[in-house]
XYZ file of C-alpha atoms in Angstrom:
600
model
C 5.009 74.666 127.791
C 2.168 72.229 128.093
C 2.150 68.846 129.798
C 0.907 65.364 128.959
C -0.531 65.024 132.454
C -4.265 65.762 132.663
C -5.116 68.942 134.486
C -7.108 69.135 137.682
C -10.849 68.857 137.457
C -11.706 70.179 140.876
C -15.370 70.825 140.396
C -16.288 67.429 138.982
C -14.971 65.570 142.001
C -17.093 67.487 144.476
C -20.306 68.062 142.556
C -19.797 71.801 142.838
C -21.747 73.427 140.049
C -20.941 77.091 139.592
C -23.539 79.313 138.047
C -22.459 82.843 137.100
C -25.422 84.117 139.072
C -23.885 82.579 142.208
C -20.904 84.902 141.974
C -21.054 88.614 142.303
C -19.617 91.691 143.831
C -21.138 94.712 145.407
C -21.770 96.336 148.730
C -23.407 93.402 150.503
C -21.639 91.983 153.604
C -19.351 89.054 152.810
C -20.288 85.586 153.998
C -18.629 84.195 157.156
C -15.006 83.307 156.478
C -12.924 80.482 157.891
C -11.210 81.365 161.140
C -7.673 80.163 160.449
C -5.783 78.913 157.423
C -5.313 75.385 158.779
C -8.713 74.965 160.449
C -10.606 74.026 157.299
C -8.933 72.705 154.192
C -10.374 72.351 150.745
C -11.709 68.925 149.724
C -9.252 66.454 148.165
C -8.068 67.392 144.718
C -7.692 64.860 141.947
C -5.660 64.771 138.758
C -8.446 63.494 136.543
C -9.107 64.778 133.048
C -10.413 68.310 132.747
C -12.523 69.864 130.045
C -11.650 73.524 129.668
C -15.087 75.090 129.086
C -13.797 77.869 126.855
C -14.222 78.358 123.169
C -10.580 78.815 122.229
C -11.452 79.979 118.731
C -13.389 82.837 120.296
C -10.491 83.543 122.616
C -7.998 83.616 119.778
C -10.033 86.048 117.740
C -10.650 86.083 114.005
C -7.283 84.513 113.196
C -8.077 81.308 115.072
C -5.033 79.387 116.232
C -2.784 81.373 113.923
C -2.043 83.785 116.730
C 0.602 86.378 116.324
C 3.961 85.903 117.976
C 4.453 87.427 121.373
C 5.269 91.095 121.721
C 8.930 90.700 122.670
C 9.498 87.959 120.094
C 8.263 90.265 117.350
C 10.330 93.199 118.529
C 13.550 91.440 117.599
C 13.119 92.365 113.925
C 10.715 95.267 114.283
C 11.942 98.766 113.521
C 12.074 101.067 116.501
C 10.412 104.443 116.737
C 12.170 107.463 115.266
C 13.429 108.516 118.696
C 15.063 105.160 119.471
C 18.562 106.673 119.696
C 19.343 109.450 122.158
C 22.210 111.897 122.064
C 24.352 114.071 124.276
C 21.670 116.742 124.703
C 19.308 114.360 126.488
C 22.122 112.882 128.542
C 23.224 116.362 129.613
C 19.678 117.206 130.721
C 19.421 113.997 132.720
C 22.840 114.416 134.339
C 22.028 118.004 135.272
C 19.113 116.713 137.358
C 20.912 113.656 138.755
C 24.699 113.983 138.418
C 25.269 110.725 140.326
C 24.003 108.803 137.287
C 27.234 107.616 135.722
C 26.417 106.503 132.204
C 27.606 107.189 128.669
C 25.491 107.859 125.600
C 26.201 104.361 124.296
C 25.275 102.760 127.623
C 22.128 104.866 127.826
C 21.010 103.715 124.382
C 21.785 100.078 125.177
C 19.872 100.278 128.443
C 16.852 101.958 126.837
C 16.844 99.334 124.095
C 16.862 96.595 126.736
C 14.049 98.359 128.551
C 11.805 98.197 125.480
C 12.668 94.570 124.717
C 12.775 93.027 128.209
C 11.079 95.327 130.742
C 8.232 96.958 128.824
C 6.610 93.595 127.932
C 6.194 92.888 131.662
C 4.872 96.374 132.456
C 3.409 97.745 129.195
C 2.281 101.174 130.335
C 4.443 103.476 128.178
C 3.150 103.848 124.637
C 6.186 103.424 122.444
C 4.700 104.968 119.334
C 3.917 108.357 120.898
C 6.554 108.450 123.626
C 8.681 111.601 123.324
C 11.839 110.922 125.256
C 13.092 114.474 124.805
C 10.017 115.834 126.604
C 9.854 113.104 129.260
C 10.748 113.936 132.879
C 14.353 113.019 133.723
C 13.128 110.671 136.470
C 11.222 108.570 133.946
C 14.130 108.448 131.489
C 16.538 107.453 134.251
C 14.269 104.713 135.596
C 13.781 103.301 132.107
C 17.564 103.211 131.717
C 18.213 101.860 135.217
C 15.749 98.984 134.905
C 17.078 98.231 131.433
C 20.659 98.206 132.719
C 19.650 95.914 135.587
C 18.062 93.532 133.114
C 21.252 93.586 131.026
C 23.256 92.603 134.098
C 20.827 89.800 134.824
C 21.387 88.573 131.281
C 25.152 88.702 131.724
C 25.855 91.455 129.189
C 25.886 94.614 131.289
C 28.641 96.147 133.385
C 28.290 95.939 137.186
C 26.152 98.783 138.537
C 24.560 99.588 141.864
C 21.757 102.123 141.455
C 19.960 101.514 144.740
C 20.834 104.906 146.227
C 19.901 106.675 142.995
C 16.515 104.936 142.854
C 15.815 105.832 146.471
C 16.619 109.491 145.764
C 14.374 109.534 142.690
C 11.468 108.059 144.633
C 11.985 110.587 147.420
C 11.922 113.477 144.964
C 8.795 112.114 143.286
C 7.044 111.867 146.646
C 8.185 115.326 147.711
C 7.551 117.266 144.506
C 5.057 115.305 142.385
C 2.571 113.550 144.674
C -0.094 116.236 144.651
C -3.605 115.984 143.323
C -2.376 116.763 139.824
C 0.191 113.968 139.565
C 0.578 113.043 135.913
C 0.859 109.574 134.436
C 4.594 110.006 133.771
C 5.159 110.349 137.518
C 3.180 107.172 138.167
C 5.241 105.397 135.518
C 8.542 106.543 137.026
C 7.406 105.620 140.543
C 6.299 102.182 139.352
C 9.692 101.560 137.752
C 11.311 102.507 141.085
C 9.225 99.756 142.653
C 10.169 97.275 139.916
C 13.873 97.948 140.402
C 13.773 97.711 144.198
C 11.730 94.502 144.198
C 13.410 92.533 141.430
C 16.908 94.021 141.205
C 17.617 95.219 144.748
C 18.071 93.525 148.098
C 15.981 92.649 151.149
C 16.019 96.254 152.350
C 14.900 97.731 149.030
C 12.132 95.126 148.826
C 10.902 96.245 152.235
C 11.102 99.931 151.262
C 9.279 99.280 147.992
C 6.398 97.515 149.712
C 6.179 100.255 152.349
C 6.131 103.048 149.771
C 3.818 101.409 147.244
C 0.580 102.592 148.956
C 1.470 106.121 147.808
C 0.744 105.149 144.206
C -2.324 103.108 145.109
C -3.790 105.966 147.132
C -3.275 108.344 144.230
C -4.836 105.885 141.798
C -7.896 105.594 144.032
C -8.136 109.345 144.511
C -7.939 110.164 140.833
C -9.893 107.167 139.556
C -7.369 106.468 136.817
C -9.068 104.816 133.879
C -12.382 104.282 135.651
C -14.562 106.003 133.087
C -13.836 103.346 130.501
C -12.503 103.512 126.983
C -14.088 106.074 124.679
C -14.187 105.097 121.021
C -12.038 107.642 119.148
C -13.481 109.490 116.216
C -11.439 110.779 113.329
C -8.473 109.689 111.264
C -5.715 112.053 112.320
C -2.476 111.713 114.238
C -3.975 113.840 117.014
C -6.779 111.300 117.495
C -4.220 108.506 117.714
C -2.162 110.446 120.267
C -5.245 111.147 122.397
C -6.218 107.468 122.267
C -2.690 106.449 123.260
C -2.681 108.690 126.319
C -6.074 107.355 127.413
C -4.822 103.796 126.973
C -1.682 104.665 128.936
C -3.817 105.754 131.884
C -5.799 102.528 131.729
C -2.686 100.376 131.536
C -1.091 102.368 134.345
C -4.120 101.516 136.495
C -3.837 97.840 135.552
C -0.119 97.770 136.366
C -0.829 99.414 139.729
C -3.482 96.780 140.503
C -1.169 93.993 139.315
C 1.787 95.097 141.427
C -0.435 95.669 144.450
C -1.806 92.150 144.057
C 1.724 90.772 143.642
C 2.459 91.876 147.201
C -0.184 89.464 148.462
C 0.378 86.716 145.888
C 4.179 86.556 145.753
C 4.952 87.323 149.411
C 1.601 86.876 151.224
C 1.908 90.384 152.645
C -1.121 92.612 153.099
C -1.509 94.848 150.044
C -2.532 98.468 150.186
C -5.791 98.216 148.291
C -8.966 98.971 150.224
C -12.278 97.274 149.537
C -12.429 95.735 146.102
C -9.981 96.058 143.246
C -13.059 95.503 141.093
C -14.316 98.931 142.060
C -12.002 100.090 139.290
C -14.260 98.502 136.699
C -11.931 99.251 133.808
C -12.398 98.249 130.234
C -9.960 95.561 129.207
C -6.692 96.694 127.587
C -6.793 97.467 123.894
C -5.646 94.743 121.491
C -1.881 94.603 121.244
C -1.987 95.342 117.527
C -3.382 98.753 118.390
C -1.078 99.291 121.361
C 2.075 98.442 119.402
C 1.257 100.509 116.326
C 4.168 102.896 115.788
C 2.339 105.269 113.451
C -1.143 106.718 113.171
C -1.593 105.019 109.800
C -0.799 101.603 111.249
C -3.107 102.233 114.200
C -5.978 103.200 111.907
C -5.415 100.065 109.869
C -5.586 97.668 112.818
C -8.165 99.515 114.882
C -11.276 97.470 115.605
C -14.756 98.861 114.987
C -16.045 100.742 117.995
C -18.930 98.280 118.323
C -16.514 95.538 119.392
C -14.486 97.739 121.679
C -17.158 97.759 124.366
C -19.117 94.635 125.108
C -21.534 94.749 127.995
C -22.618 91.144 128.433
C -24.676 92.043 131.496
C -26.468 95.014 129.941
C -29.747 93.144 129.741
C -29.552 92.122 133.379
C -28.359 95.202 135.177
C -26.599 97.493 132.693
C -23.912 99.914 133.735
C -23.470 101.488 137.118
C -23.155 105.050 138.194
C -22.522 107.101 141.291
C -19.903 106.327 143.916
C -17.815 103.216 143.391
C -16.275 101.463 146.428
C -12.504 101.579 146.396
C -12.437 105.131 145.047
C -12.155 108.297 147.032
C -15.684 109.416 148.077
C -15.260 112.650 146.143
C -14.855 110.783 142.884
C -18.153 110.353 141.058
C -18.836 108.767 137.694
C -21.994 109.012 135.631
C -21.756 105.648 133.891
C -19.332 102.728 133.914
C -19.623 99.921 131.392
C -18.951 96.350 132.404
C -15.305 95.463 131.999
C -12.587 94.013 134.202
C -14.805 92.833 137.040
C -17.174 91.102 134.640
C -14.456 89.176 132.847
C -12.788 88.096 136.109
C -16.078 86.832 137.520
C -16.726 84.971 134.270
C -13.300 83.339 134.541
C -14.038 82.464 138.172
C -17.238 80.700 137.143
C -15.452 78.936 134.245
C -18.659 79.177 132.234
C -17.558 79.551 128.634
C -15.197 82.125 127.137
C -14.642 85.519 128.739
C -17.350 88.028 127.820
C -14.759 90.267 126.193
C -12.736 88.723 123.421
C -9.184 88.366 124.680
C -6.406 87.346 122.319
C -4.752 84.491 124.125
C -1.308 85.647 123.034
C -1.908 89.051 124.610
C -0.272 88.078 127.856
C -0.966 91.422 129.500
C -4.726 90.955 129.178
C -4.523 87.357 130.396
C -2.284 88.483 133.238
C -4.752 91.041 134.546
C -7.463 88.360 134.582
C -5.123 86.187 136.654
C -4.541 89.190 138.913
C -8.261 89.341 139.628
C -8.476 85.628 140.412
C -5.596 85.624 142.883
C -6.922 88.817 144.472
C -10.143 86.905 145.178
C -8.109 84.089 146.742
C -6.256 86.503 149.005
C -9.481 88.187 150.035
C -11.016 84.843 150.958
C -7.976 83.917 153.039
C -7.910 87.185 154.937
C -11.681 87.594 155.317
C -11.483 90.896 153.500
C -14.189 93.211 152.267
C -14.073 92.538 148.554
C -17.640 91.290 148.711
C -17.246 88.153 146.570
C -20.298 85.995 147.234
C -20.332 82.220 146.781
C -23.539 80.218 146.788
C -22.129 77.657 149.239
C -20.276 80.180 151.362
C -16.494 80.008 151.423
C -16.003 76.353 152.234
C -14.725 75.507 148.765
C -13.082 78.779 147.761
C -9.706 77.126 147.149
C -11.240 74.595 144.798
C -13.212 77.250 142.945
C -10.310 79.664 142.479
C -7.795 76.924 141.694
C -10.115 75.473 139.072
C -10.360 78.899 137.429
C -6.583 79.429 137.502
C -5.877 75.976 136.051
C -8.465 76.540 133.306
C -6.866 79.879 132.483
C -3.441 78.250 132.354
C -4.662 75.449 130.107
C -6.207 77.885 127.642
C -3.117 80.092 127.695
C -0.677 77.238 127.164
C -2.730 75.880 124.288
C -2.742 79.297 122.684
C 0.993 80.001 122.974
C 2.456 76.504 122.954
C 3.562 76.817 119.330
C 5.352 80.125 119.933
C 8.983 80.553 120.994
C 9.590 81.390 124.626
C 9.741 85.109 125.329
C 9.330 87.643 128.130
C 5.541 87.433 128.230
C 5.271 83.643 128.269
C 7.934 83.326 130.954
C 6.196 85.929 133.121
C 2.868 84.120 132.817
C 4.470 80.730 133.483
C 6.107 81.980 136.672
C 3.135 84.011 137.907
C 0.831 81.028 137.486
C 3.197 78.841 139.511
C 3.442 81.322 142.386
C -0.318 81.908 142.283
C -1.022 78.206 142.766
C 1.324 78.092 145.767
C -0.363 81.181 147.180
C -3.773 79.508 146.865
C -2.802 76.107 148.249
C -0.129 76.965 150.791
C 1.319 79.787 152.891
C 4.500 81.416 151.565
C 5.714 82.909 154.889
C 5.110 79.530 156.545
C 7.391 77.854 153.999
C 10.129 80.437 154.530
C 9.902 80.385 158.331
C 9.935 76.591 158.492
C 13.023 76.593 156.274
C 14.829 78.838 158.746
C 14.503 82.323 157.256
C 15.645 84.956 159.750
C 13.477 87.744 158.318
C 10.592 88.044 155.871
C 9.825 91.326 154.135
C 11.504 93.271 156.940
C 9.962 91.320 159.831
C 12.399 89.469 162.100
C 11.723 85.796 162.777
C 12.371 84.491 166.285
C 12.061 81.095 168.008
C 8.327 81.539 168.621
C 7.594 82.240 164.962
C 9.824 79.344 163.913
C 8.007 76.894 166.199
C 4.641 78.120 164.937
C 5.784 77.790 161.335
C 6.902 74.186 161.879
C 3.596 73.351 163.584
C 1.570 74.828 160.743
C 3.777 73.046 158.220
C 2.992 69.666 159.790
C -0.736 70.423 159.667
C -0.494 71.571 156.050
C 1.484 68.505 154.941
C -1.378 66.181 155.923
C -3.939 68.063 153.840
C -4.937 67.265 150.252
C -3.828 70.787 149.332
C -0.230 69.877 150.151
C -0.102 66.999 147.669
C -1.739 69.093 144.969
C 0.723 71.913 145.646
C 3.634 69.463 145.481
C 2.449 67.994 142.179
C 1.942 71.432 140.657
C 5.391 72.527 141.873
C 7.004 69.460 140.333
C 5.170 70.167 137.079
C 6.560 73.691 137.036
C 10.125 72.757 137.982
C 10.296 70.061 135.295
C 9.503 72.686 132.680
C 11.484 75.591 134.094
C 14.519 74.547 136.109
C 16.786 74.029 133.105
C 14.976 76.370 130.690
C 15.437 80.109 130.122
C 14.612 82.192 133.182
C 12.625 85.417 133.271
C 12.147 88.257 135.739
C 10.029 86.255 138.196
C 11.656 82.850 137.633
C 14.219 82.931 140.489
C 11.493 83.662 143.038
C 9.099 81.097 141.560
C 11.796 78.406 141.422
C 12.824 79.197 145.004
C 9.238 78.895 146.281
C 8.454 75.692 144.383
C 11.689 74.186 145.710
C 10.636 75.123 149.242
C 7.331 73.327 148.621
C 9.176 70.122 147.687
C 11.527 70.409 150.672
C 8.705 71.292 153.095
C 6.498 68.411 151.967
C 9.340 65.942 152.296
C 10.466 67.354 155.633
C 7.010 67.343 157.218
C 5.816 64.057 155.723
C 9.000 62.066 156.369
C 8.792 58.888 158.420
C 9.508 59.049 162.124
C 12.523 56.762 161.712
C 13.971 58.927 158.944
C 15.002 62.214 160.503
C 17.100 63.541 157.613
C 17.178 63.455 153.831
C 20.073 61.617 152.189
C 22.795 64.021 151.090
C 23.200 65.156 147.483
C 24.638 62.699 144.989
C 27.556 63.158 142.618
C 25.119 64.138 139.849
C 22.553 66.367 141.574
C 20.888 67.569 138.367
C 20.076 64.015 137.265
C 18.831 63.070 140.731
C 16.696 66.213 140.950
C 15.169 65.477 137.550
C 14.378 61.904 138.620
C 12.689 63.191 141.782
C 10.503 65.635 139.860
C 9.621 63.021 137.245
C 8.621 60.592 139.980
C 6.330 63.107 141.676
C 4.801 64.168 138.388
C 4.116 60.603 137.219
C 2.837 59.274 140.539
C -0.779 58.063 140.152
C -1.437 58.443 143.879
C -0.285 60.653 146.699
C 3.369 60.263 147.658
C 3.548 59.660 151.395
C 7.163 60.703 151.818
C 10.134 62.021 149.877
C 13.731 61.086 150.505
C 16.200 60.579 147.664
C 16.593 63.565 145.394
C 15.367 66.332 147.689
C 18.866 67.447 148.677
C 19.929 67.224 145.032
C 17.100 69.531 144.000
C 17.944 71.991 146.770
C 21.638 72.250 145.848
C 20.835 72.489 142.137
C 18.486 75.415 142.688
C 20.867 77.057 145.163
C 23.662 76.972 142.594
C 21.454 78.491 139.908
C 20.269 81.247 142.246
C 23.861 82.052 143.162
C 24.676 82.425 139.475
C 22.051 85.117 138.807
C 24.056 87.810 140.589
C 21.005 89.267 142.341
C 21.404 90.037 146.034
C 17.940 88.691 146.851
C 18.592 85.532 144.847
C 21.906 84.980 146.629
C 20.170 85.428 149.993
C 17.624 82.783 149.028
C 20.450 80.546 147.826
C 22.139 80.829 151.226
C 18.927 79.649 152.877
C 18.873 76.602 150.602
C 22.553 75.887 151.223
C 21.854 75.905 154.973
C 19.100 73.336 154.473
C 21.485 70.959 152.732
C 24.206 71.607 155.309
C 21.771 70.717 158.098
C 20.964 67.439 156.411
C 24.644 66.524 155.996
C 25.310 66.635 159.741
């Protein structure tokens, strides 16, 4: 996964020294923000050598670099829980509630198995060891099966299915019957899986509906303060203690998944998310180690459980200790007596890039690393939109792109070093793709790229001639900035590693966006006497690879791109067409139109 090319060392080139005391969050007014995206760009970025200021041995835990294999890679030979197979009784109960679900017992078992192996690693909020499928609400069982079946189709092994109407009906029933003050975690889990299906396995309309309906879950999370009180060290050695711990951890992970998906709306599509004030108001403890989370029995959990003294680590206790009272971002009625330092502290430490995170995070626990990345890109979005998160920089916000990008690149370097010796799996692919999209979101403008490429609608909003002209104007301004070259180089780095490798859930969208970056840079930076790219060659894959290699190996900024751009576009369009997803095929059509325009 790694690269021989040195990483960016943003801070060194601009003499920006970040002290953890310069970063903070709270109720103070934010500093003045930049007026428009293209009015003030970050200083030039350089590809010099970077020293990752993290103690990787501390990150990897007591086992050093001998980290365990990823969750999904281990599951291939791991025995399933006793309730892995379901029978006709469960299917009858599910069909009685939703008769339009057309599925056999064998298909249901296959889909649930795929859910645990390919969906749960991306959204690990259902505790497999204590999950009782016979007692679970039918909506949750159906959504587990539906998302699993959709993943099977994406992998080419499942029969054609269209569950969009069923998912819409399930969400409607959840909103109508279950969205009261006493909504349980199972309802949040089912609702979240509705969102996952509509976003990643639906079409443009379901994506729009999902983003419109998502604030329902976020509002409930804020009202109830899910997971805010922090992890309580369990006492005892019984199965009941393990079950109670698992349910508490489920609530915490549900909150993290809600924050992650809400942040995805801003990071992946540059749409305004539903969170209010700071996501760091939910100052959660970090997720439990995966060895504890994946334990299938109480005995195994007791064996791998860490001492309670290492479960909580308040690195700021000597400076300001915990906090109590009302927390911004929660409903005013929600009060807490004491909250230990957790998520917000570790994200701010990663932002400062001052040594290892204050809480030990196993680098192969991609969920924990992913929620740190979620915090970093949430800061970037808040800086762009002049939001009220309250992040305070010593030098104002002039260099926020450099600061956040440096933190993201450092996180990526540490992660790749920690998992580079492991086989590719769901978790590593998700992190690879999320990092790529995050960098584009920091350095560019995703709607601008789509509009300039000729998209007719974005997340439900129609694009007309005025928006198209504005997108092209902003694209020309962006292409002259140092951010554009850095974004191009990072996109080429990603495409070299990913284009012909195994794809994950987010890969089609990440590949589409990085391809748009290459096309947009070449289109905006082309010479005046060269109006069009040369058409694709007879061997587009080879030409696309040569283009990416040339960008990646260039010691200086590339002033223009010509040969190979059309080859890359048609190569990606063909691969998107082959996925079978409606959204992917729509994006492929946009790319095909770009190549058709250049052939005229």
